[in-house]
Coordinates of C-alpha atoms in Angstrom, one line a residue:
Chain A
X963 CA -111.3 175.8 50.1
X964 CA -111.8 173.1 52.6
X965 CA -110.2 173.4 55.6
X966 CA -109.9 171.3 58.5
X967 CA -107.2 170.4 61.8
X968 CA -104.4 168.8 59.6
X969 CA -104.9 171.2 56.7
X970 CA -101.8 172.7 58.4
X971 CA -99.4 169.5 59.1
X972 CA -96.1 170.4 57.1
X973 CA -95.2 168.1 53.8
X974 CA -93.0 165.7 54.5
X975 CA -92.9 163.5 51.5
X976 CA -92.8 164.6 47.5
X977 CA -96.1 161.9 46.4
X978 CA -98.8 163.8 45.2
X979 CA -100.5 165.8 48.3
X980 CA -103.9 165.0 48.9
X981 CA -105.9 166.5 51.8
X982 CA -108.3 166.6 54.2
X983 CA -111.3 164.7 53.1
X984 CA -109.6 163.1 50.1
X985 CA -106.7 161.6 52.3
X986 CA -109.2 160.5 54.9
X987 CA -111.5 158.6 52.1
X988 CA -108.4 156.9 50.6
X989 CA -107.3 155.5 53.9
X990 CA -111.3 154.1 55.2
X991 CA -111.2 152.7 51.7
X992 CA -108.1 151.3 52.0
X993 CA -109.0 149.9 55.8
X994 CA -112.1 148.6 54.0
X995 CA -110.0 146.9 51.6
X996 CA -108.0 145.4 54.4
X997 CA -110.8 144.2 56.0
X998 CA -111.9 142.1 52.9
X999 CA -108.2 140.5 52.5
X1000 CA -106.7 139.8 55.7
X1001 CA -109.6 140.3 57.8
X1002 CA -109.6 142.4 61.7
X1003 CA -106.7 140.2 63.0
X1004 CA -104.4 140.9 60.0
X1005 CA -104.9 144.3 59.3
X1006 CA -102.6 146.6 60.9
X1007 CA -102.7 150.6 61.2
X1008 CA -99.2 150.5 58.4
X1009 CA -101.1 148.2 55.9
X1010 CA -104.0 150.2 55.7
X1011 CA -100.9 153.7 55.2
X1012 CA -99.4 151.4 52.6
X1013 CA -102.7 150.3 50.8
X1014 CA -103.5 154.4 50.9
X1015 CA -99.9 155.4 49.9
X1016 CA -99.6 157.7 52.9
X1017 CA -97.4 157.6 55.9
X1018 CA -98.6 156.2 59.3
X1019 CA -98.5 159.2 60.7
X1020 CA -101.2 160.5 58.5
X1021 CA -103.5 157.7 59.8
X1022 CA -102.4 158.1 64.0
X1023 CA -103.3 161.8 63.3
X1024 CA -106.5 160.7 62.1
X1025 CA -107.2 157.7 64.1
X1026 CA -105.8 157.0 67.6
X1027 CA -106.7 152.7 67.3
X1028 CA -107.4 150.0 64.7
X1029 CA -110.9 149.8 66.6
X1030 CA -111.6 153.8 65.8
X1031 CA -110.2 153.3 61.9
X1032 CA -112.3 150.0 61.2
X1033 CA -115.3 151.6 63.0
X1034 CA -115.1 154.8 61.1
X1035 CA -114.1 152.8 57.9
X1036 CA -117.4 150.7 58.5
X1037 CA -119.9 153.0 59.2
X1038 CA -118.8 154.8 55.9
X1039 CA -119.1 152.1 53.8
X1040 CA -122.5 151.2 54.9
X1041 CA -125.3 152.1 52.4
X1042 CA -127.5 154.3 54.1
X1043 CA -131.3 153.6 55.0
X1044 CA -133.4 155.3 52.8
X1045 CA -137.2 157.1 53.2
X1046 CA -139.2 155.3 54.7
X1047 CA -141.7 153.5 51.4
X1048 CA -144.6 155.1 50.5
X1049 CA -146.4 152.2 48.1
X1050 CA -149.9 152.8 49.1
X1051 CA -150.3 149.7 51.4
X1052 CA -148.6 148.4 54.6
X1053 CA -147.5 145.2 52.6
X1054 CA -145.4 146.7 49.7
X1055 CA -144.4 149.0 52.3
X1056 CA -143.2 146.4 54.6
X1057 CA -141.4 144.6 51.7
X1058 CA -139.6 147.2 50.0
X1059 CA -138.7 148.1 53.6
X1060 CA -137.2 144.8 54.4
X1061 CA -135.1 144.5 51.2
X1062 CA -133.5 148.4 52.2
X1063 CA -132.5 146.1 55.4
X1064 CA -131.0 142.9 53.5
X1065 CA -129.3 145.1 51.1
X1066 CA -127.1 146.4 54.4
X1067 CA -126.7 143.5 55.8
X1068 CA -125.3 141.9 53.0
X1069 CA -123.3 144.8 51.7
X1070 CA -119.6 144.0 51.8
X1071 CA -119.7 146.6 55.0
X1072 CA -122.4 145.0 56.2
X1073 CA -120.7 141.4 56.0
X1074 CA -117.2 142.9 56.8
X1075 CA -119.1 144.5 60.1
X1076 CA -120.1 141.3 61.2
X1077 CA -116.9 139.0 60.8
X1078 CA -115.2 141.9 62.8
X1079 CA -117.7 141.0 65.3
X1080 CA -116.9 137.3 65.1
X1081 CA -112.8 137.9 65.2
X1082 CA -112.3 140.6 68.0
X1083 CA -113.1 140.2 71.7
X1084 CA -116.1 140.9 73.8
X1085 CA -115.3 144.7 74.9
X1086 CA -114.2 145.3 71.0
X1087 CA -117.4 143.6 69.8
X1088 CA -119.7 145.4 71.9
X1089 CA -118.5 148.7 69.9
X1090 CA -119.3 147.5 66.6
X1091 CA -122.4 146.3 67.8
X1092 CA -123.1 149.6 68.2
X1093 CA -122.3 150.6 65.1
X1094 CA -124.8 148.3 64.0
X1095 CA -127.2 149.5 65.8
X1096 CA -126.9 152.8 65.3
X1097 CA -126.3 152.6 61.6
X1098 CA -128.8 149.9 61.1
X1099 CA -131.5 148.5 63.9
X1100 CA -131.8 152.3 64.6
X1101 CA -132.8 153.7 61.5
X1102 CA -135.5 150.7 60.7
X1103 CA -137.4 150.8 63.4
X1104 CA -137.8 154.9 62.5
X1105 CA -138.6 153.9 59.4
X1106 CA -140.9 151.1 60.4
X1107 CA -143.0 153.0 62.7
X1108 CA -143.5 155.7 59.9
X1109 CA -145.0 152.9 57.7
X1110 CA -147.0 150.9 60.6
X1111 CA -148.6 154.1 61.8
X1112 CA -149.7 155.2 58.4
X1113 CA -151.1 151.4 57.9
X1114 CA -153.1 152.7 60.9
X1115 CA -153.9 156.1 59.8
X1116 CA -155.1 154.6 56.5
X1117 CA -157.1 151.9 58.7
X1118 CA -155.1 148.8 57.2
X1119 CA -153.6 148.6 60.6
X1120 CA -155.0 148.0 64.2
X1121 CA -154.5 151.1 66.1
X1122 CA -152.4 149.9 69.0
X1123 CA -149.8 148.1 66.4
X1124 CA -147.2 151.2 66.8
X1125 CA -144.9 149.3 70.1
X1126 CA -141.8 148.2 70.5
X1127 CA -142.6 144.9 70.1
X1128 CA -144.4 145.0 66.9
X1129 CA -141.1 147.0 65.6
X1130 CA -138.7 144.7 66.6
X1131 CA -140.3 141.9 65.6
X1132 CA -138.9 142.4 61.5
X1133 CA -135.0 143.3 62.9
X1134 CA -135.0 140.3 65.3
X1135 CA -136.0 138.1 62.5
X1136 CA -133.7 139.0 60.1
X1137 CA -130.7 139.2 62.2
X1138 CA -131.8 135.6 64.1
X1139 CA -132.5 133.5 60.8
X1140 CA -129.7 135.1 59.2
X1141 CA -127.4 133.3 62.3
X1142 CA -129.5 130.5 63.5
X1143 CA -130.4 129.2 59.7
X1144 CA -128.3 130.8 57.8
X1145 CA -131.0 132.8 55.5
X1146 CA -129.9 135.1 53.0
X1147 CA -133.7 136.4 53.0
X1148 CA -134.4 136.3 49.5
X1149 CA -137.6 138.2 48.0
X1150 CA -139.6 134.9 48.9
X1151 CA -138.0 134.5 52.5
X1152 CA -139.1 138.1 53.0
X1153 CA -142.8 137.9 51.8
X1154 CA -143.2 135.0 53.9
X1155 CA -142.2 136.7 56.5
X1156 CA -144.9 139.5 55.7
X1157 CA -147.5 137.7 55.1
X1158 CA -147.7 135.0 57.8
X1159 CA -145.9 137.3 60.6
X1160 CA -146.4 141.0 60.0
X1161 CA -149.6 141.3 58.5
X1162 CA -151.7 138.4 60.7
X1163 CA -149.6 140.4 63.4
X1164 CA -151.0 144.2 62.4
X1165 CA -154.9 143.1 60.4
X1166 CA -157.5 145.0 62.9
X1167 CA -159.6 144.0 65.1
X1168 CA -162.2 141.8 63.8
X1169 CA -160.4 141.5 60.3
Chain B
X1370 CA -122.8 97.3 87.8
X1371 CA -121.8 99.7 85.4
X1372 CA -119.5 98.9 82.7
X1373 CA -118.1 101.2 80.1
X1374 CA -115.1 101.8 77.9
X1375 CA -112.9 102.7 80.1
X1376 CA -113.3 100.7 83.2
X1377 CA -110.7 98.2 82.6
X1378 CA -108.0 101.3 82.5
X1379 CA -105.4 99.9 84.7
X1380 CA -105.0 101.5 88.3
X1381 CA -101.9 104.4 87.7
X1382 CA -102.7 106.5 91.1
X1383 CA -103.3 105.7 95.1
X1384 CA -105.9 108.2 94.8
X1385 CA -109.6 107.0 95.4
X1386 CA -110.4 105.5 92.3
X1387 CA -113.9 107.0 90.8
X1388 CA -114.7 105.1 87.3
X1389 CA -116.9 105.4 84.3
X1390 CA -119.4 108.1 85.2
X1391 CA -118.4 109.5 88.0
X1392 CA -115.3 110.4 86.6
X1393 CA -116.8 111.9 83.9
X1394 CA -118.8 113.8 85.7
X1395 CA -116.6 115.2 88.1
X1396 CA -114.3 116.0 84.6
X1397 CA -117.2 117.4 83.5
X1398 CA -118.0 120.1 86.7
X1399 CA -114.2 121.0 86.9
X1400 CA -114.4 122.1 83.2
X1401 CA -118.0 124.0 84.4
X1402 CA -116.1 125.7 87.0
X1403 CA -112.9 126.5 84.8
X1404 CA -115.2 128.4 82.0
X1405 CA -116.4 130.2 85.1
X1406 CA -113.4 131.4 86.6
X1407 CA -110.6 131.5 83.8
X1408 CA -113.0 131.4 80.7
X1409 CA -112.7 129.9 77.2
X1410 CA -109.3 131.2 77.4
X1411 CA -108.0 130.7 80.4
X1412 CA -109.1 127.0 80.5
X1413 CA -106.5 124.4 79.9
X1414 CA -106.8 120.5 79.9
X1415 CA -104.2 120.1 82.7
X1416 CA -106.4 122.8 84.8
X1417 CA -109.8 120.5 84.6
X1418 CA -108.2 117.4 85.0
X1419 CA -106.2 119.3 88.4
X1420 CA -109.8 120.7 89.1
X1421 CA -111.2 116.8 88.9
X1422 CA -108.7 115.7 91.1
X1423 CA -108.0 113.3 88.0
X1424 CA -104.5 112.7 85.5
X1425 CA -104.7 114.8 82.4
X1426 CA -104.5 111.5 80.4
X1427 CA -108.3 110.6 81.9
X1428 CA -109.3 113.6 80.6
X1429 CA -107.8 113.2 76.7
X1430 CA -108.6 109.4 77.3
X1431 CA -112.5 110.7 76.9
X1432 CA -112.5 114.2 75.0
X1433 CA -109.7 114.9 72.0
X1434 CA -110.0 118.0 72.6
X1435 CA -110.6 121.6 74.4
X1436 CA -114.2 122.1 71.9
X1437 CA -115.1 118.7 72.9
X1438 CA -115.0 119.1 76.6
X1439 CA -116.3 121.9 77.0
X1440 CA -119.0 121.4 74.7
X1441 CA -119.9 118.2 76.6
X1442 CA -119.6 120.3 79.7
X1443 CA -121.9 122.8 78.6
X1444 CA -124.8 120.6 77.2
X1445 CA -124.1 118.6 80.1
X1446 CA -124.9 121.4 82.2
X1447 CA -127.9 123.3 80.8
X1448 CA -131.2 122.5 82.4
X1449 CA -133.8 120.5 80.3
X1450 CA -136.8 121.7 78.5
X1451 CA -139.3 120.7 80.8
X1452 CA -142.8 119.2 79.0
X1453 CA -144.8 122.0 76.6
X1454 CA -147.2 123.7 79.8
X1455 CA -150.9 122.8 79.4
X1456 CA -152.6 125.0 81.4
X1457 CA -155.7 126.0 80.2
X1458 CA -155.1 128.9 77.8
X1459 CA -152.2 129.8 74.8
X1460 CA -151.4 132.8 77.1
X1461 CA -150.6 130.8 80.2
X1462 CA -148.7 128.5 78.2
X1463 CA -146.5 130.9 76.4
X1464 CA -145.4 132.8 79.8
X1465 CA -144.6 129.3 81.3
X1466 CA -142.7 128.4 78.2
X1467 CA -140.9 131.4 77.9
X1468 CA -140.3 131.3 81.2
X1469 CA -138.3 127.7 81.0
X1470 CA -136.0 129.1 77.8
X1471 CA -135.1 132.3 79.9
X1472 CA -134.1 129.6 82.8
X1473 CA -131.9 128.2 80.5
X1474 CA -130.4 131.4 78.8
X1475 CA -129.4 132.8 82.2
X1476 CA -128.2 129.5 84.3
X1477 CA -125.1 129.4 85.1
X1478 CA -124.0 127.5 81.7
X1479 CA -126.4 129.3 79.5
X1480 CA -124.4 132.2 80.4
X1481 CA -121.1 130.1 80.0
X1482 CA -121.9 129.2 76.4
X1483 CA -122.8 132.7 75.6
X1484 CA -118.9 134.1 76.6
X1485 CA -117.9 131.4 75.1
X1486 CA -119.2 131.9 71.8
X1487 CA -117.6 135.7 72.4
X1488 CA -114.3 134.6 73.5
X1489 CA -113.6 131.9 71.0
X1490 CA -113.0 131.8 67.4
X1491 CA -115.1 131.7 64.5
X1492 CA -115.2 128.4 63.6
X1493 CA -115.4 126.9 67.4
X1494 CA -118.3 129.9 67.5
X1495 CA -120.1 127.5 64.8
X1496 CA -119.5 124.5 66.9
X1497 CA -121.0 125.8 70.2
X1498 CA -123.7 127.8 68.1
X1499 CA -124.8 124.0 67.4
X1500 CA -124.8 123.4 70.8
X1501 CA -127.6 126.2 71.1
X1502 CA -129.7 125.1 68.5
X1503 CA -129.7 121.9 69.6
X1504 CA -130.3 122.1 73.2
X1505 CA -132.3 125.1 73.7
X1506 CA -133.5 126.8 70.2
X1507 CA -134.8 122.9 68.8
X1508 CA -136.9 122.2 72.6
X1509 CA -138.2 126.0 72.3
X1510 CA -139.6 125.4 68.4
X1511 CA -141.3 121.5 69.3
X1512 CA -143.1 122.8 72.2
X1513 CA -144.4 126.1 71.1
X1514 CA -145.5 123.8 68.3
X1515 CA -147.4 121.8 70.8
X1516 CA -148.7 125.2 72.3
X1517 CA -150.3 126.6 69.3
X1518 CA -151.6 123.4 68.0
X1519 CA -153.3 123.1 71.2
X1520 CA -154.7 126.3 70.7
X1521 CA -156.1 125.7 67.3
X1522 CA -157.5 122.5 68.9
X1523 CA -159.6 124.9 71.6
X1524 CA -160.4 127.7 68.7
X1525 CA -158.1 130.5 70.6
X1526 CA -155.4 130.5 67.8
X1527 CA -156.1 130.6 64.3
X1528 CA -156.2 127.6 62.0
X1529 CA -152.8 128.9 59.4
X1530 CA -150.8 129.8 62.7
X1531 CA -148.6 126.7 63.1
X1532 CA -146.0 127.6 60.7
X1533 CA -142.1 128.6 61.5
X1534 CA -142.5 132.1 61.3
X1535 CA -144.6 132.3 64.1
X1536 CA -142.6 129.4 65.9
X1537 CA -139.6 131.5 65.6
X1538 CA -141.1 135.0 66.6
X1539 CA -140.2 133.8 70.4
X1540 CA -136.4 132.8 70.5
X1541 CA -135.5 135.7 67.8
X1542 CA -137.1 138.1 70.5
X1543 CA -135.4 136.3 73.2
X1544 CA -131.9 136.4 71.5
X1545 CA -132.8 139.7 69.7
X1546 CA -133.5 141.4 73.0
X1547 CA -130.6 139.7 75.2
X1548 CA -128.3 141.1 72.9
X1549 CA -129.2 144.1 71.4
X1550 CA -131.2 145.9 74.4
X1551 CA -129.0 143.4 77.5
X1552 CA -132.4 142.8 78.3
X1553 CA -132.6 140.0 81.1
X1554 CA -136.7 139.8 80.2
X1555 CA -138.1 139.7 83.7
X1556 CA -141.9 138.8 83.9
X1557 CA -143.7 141.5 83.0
X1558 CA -141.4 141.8 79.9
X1559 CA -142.3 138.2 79.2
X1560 CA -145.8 139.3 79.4
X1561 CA -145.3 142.1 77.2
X1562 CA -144.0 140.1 74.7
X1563 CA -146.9 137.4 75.0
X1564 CA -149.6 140.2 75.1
X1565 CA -148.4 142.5 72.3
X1566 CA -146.8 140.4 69.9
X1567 CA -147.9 136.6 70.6
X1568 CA -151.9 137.4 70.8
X1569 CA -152.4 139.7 68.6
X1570 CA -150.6 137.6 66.0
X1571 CA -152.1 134.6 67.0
X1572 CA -156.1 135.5 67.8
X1573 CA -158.2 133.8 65.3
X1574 CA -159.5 135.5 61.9
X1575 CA -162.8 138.0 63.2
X1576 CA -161.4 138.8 66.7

């Protein structure tokens, strides 16, 4: 039986009882769902009780703020990074890579993480920045230096490729053409990118 | 003499009567120096004009609006691109030119237009996003151009490296980095970025 700190809290209404980590899903999905409707501004800490058919207590126990909910809410929505790809070559690595990235960023999470950005203020936007990069600039770079220093290993790469320049040169890309230009990085946006940034970028010496 | 729309405004005020361009300019700095002490927010038309010294019907008698004063203000206040740097080498060039788009990102209205892209809404955000791309991404892109090409000229860059890719490897760092890391990319960060990510990508085909 799972237990956990409100496990214990006394029932109070007669809807069907649900628990621990089946409460706490319903009401990040239904924040989630709020999100997508009436956006950061409009949802409210009773919506998101009402859209989970639980009492606002249950959420307050939970969740002191909106800005801890909808951060909590986010994070579990995003799709999680995978393994880093293991294709046999830096390029397919790089690509198949890349597309783990788009397909976060243009989750509804991933969109729903941003417009937050765009509709709270500055100390509230740093946060879920954060949450970005934690959840996403973090894990790619891991995953990016996995695949650059096996480029190198297998000799496809120069050696002194693995810094943090070369890593953040695919996550500043995506994140500054995705603003500045709008991209949505489609599979041909993305092996451009490859093949006239990352690979002139990591080719050895004398290659 | 100078002549201009609204010189032949009749006289409303004993104050000393400043006309045209003057005006407009000191409209312009008291809007400068709002966004610096009261913000996006904080700043009302009534406060510039009282800052210029000026009615607030001069001020609506030039800008309909909040977004287009202080968009006016802003561009009016960023410092120039300066010419693309020729001096001798790609790697000379770049710091010098990366060193003009970090003395725009961190004057005083570079910093300005950042908060205020923060502080205002989404759509304004759009509007003032414009203003970046315009003034300082646009400049940054046309003279690295100029860079590079030069560099292909002299046989230090290789021939397929004046494509947007590579243009925009600099100002996604810039922005990437400002933002993600609060990096205020001091000069041996510039160099950093120039010697680990600009030369290895550009350095011709064999080297």
């Amino acid at each position: 039986m799972v237990t956990s700190r409100w496990t214990a809290a006394p029932a109070q209404t007669a809807s069907p009882r649900r628990r621990g980590a089946v409460l706490e899903r319903a009401i990040l999905d239904a924040a989630l769902e709020q999100l997508g409707t009436v956006g950061w501004k409009g949802l409210t800490m009773e919506g998101v009780a009402a859209g989970a058919q639980t009492g606002k207590a249950a959420v307050y126990r939970r969740w002191a703020s909106k800005e801890d909910l909808v951060a909590d809410a986010l994070v579990s929505g995003l799709p999680r990074m995978e393994e880093a790809p293991d294709l046999g070559s830096v390029r397919e690595d790089l690509l198949a890579l890349c597309r783990q990235v788009r397909r976060i960023m243009y989750s509804l999470p991933g969109v729903a993480l941003r417009s937050v950005i765009h509709e709270c203020d500055h100390m509230q936007a740093e946060r879920f920045e954060e949450v970005i990069i934690g959840n996403v600039v973090e894990p790619t770079i891991r995953l990016l230096r996995e695949v650059i220093v096996r480029g190198i290993e297998r000799g496809e790469v120069r050696s002194d490729a693995a810094n943090g320049y070369v890593f953040d040169a695919v996550p500043a890309m995506m994140m500054y053409r995705s603003k500045m230009c709008a991209s949505e990085w489609n599979d041909r946006d993305l092996e451009e990118m490859v093949d006239r940034l990352m690979l002139p970028l990591l080719r050895p010496y004398g290659a």
